Coordinates of C-alpha atoms in Angstrom, one line a residue:
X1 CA 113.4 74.3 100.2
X2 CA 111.8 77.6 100.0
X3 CA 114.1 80.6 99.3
X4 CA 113.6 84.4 98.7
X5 CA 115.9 87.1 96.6
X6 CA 115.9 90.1 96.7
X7 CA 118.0 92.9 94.2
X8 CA 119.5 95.8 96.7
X9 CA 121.7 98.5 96.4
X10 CA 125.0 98.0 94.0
X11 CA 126.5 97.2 96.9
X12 CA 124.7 94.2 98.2
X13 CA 124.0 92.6 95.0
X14 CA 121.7 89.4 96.6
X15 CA 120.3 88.1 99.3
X16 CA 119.2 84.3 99.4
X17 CA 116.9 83.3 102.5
X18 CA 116.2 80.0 103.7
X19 CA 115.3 78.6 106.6
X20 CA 118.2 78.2 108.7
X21 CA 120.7 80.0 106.4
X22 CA 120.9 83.5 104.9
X23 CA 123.2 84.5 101.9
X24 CA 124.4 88.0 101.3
X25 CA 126.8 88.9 98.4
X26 CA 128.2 92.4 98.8
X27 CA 130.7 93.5 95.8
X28 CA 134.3 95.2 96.2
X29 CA 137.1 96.6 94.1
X30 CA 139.0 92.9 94.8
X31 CA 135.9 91.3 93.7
X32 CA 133.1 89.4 95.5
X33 CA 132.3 88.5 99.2
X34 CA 129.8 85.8 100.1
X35 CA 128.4 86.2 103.7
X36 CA 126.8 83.1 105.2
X37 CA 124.8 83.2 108.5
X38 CA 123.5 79.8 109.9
X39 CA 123.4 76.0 109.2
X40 CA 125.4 75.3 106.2
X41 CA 125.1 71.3 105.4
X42 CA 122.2 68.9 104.5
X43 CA 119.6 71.6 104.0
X44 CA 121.8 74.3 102.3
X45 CA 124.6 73.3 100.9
X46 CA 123.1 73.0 97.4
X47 CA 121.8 76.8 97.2
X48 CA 125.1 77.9 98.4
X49 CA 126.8 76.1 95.7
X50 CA 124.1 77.7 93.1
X51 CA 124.5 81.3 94.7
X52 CA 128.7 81.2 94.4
X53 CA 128.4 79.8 91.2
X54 CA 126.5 82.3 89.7
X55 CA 128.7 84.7 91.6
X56 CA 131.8 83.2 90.1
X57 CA 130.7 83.4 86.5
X58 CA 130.9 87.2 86.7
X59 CA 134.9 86.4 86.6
X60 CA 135.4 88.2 90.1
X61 CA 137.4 86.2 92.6
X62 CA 134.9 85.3 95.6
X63 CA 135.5 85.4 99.3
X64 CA 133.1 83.5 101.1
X65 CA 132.8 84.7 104.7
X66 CA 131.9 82.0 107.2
X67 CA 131.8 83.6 110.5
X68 CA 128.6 83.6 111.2
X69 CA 127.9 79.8 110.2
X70 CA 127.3 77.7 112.9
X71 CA 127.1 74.5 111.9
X72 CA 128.9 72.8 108.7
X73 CA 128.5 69.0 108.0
X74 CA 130.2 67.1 104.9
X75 CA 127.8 68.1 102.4
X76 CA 128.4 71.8 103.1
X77 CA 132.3 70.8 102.2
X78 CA 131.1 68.9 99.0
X79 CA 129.4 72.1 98.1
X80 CA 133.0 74.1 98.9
X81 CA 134.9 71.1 96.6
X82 CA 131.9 72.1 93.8
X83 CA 132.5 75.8 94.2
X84 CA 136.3 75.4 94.4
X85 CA 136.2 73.5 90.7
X86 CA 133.7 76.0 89.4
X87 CA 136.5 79.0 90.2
X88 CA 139.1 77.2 88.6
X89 CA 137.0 76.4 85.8
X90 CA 136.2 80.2 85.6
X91 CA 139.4 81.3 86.1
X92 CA 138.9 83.0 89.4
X93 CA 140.2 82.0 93.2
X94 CA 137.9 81.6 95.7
X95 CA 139.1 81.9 99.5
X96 CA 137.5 81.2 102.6
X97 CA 137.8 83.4 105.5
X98 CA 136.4 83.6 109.2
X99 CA 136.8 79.9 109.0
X100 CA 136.2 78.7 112.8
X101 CA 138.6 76.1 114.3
X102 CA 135.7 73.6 114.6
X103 CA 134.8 74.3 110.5
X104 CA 139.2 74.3 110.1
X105 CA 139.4 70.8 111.4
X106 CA 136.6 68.9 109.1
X107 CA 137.9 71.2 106.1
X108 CA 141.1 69.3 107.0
X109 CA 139.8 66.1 107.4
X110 CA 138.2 65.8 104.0
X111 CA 141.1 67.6 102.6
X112 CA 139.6 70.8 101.4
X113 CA 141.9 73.1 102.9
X114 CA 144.6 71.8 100.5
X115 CA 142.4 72.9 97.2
X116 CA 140.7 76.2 98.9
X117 CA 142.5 78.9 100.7
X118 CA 141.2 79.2 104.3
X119 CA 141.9 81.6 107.0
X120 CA 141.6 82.1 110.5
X121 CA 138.1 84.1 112.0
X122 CA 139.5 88.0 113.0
X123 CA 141.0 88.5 116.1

């Protein structure tokens, strides 16, 4: 897997690159928001779980925005159930938000919308 960082404005703290995914983390007031754009499973899932984890350990809570994802497999939820722990462990909360109704149902089938809070894509 070949990925690329780059350090931007205070603003947009990171951008991760891969192919098939891109990661941006912008910083707020409330905390943290992760912005994911592509295929999140097989390929990806482990550099997302290595990019909110290093986000969570600056204590922030984290958002991690997934409407522009279009595709999410199981690995990309064992990834979420790895990030989820590493929040609680840290003492933050992590939410997910812009969650598409196809990425809803398999975060219900595996049962991660009962340890991660998960909302609806804006109307």
């Amino acid at each position: 897997m070949t990925t690329t960082a780059t350090t931007l404005a205070p603003a947009t703290a990171l951008i991760a690159e891969t192919p098939g995914l891109r990661l941006r983390v912008t910083s707020h007031p409330m905390g943290r928001t992760v912005l994911l754009g592509g295929e999140f499973g097989v390929e990806t899932a482990d550099l997302v779980a290595v990019v909110v984890g290093h986000v969570l350990r600056s204590g922030q809570d984290v958002v991690l925005d997934l409407a522009d994802v279009t595709f999410c497999d199981v690995r990309a939820c064992n990834a979420l159930f790895v990030c989820a722990r590493d929040a609680r462990a840290a003492g933050t909360t992590l939410r997910l938000v812009n969650v598409r109704a196809f990425q809803r149902r398999v975060f219900r089938l595996v049962g991660l919308d009962a340890v991660v809070g998960v909302t609806r894509p804006c109307a």
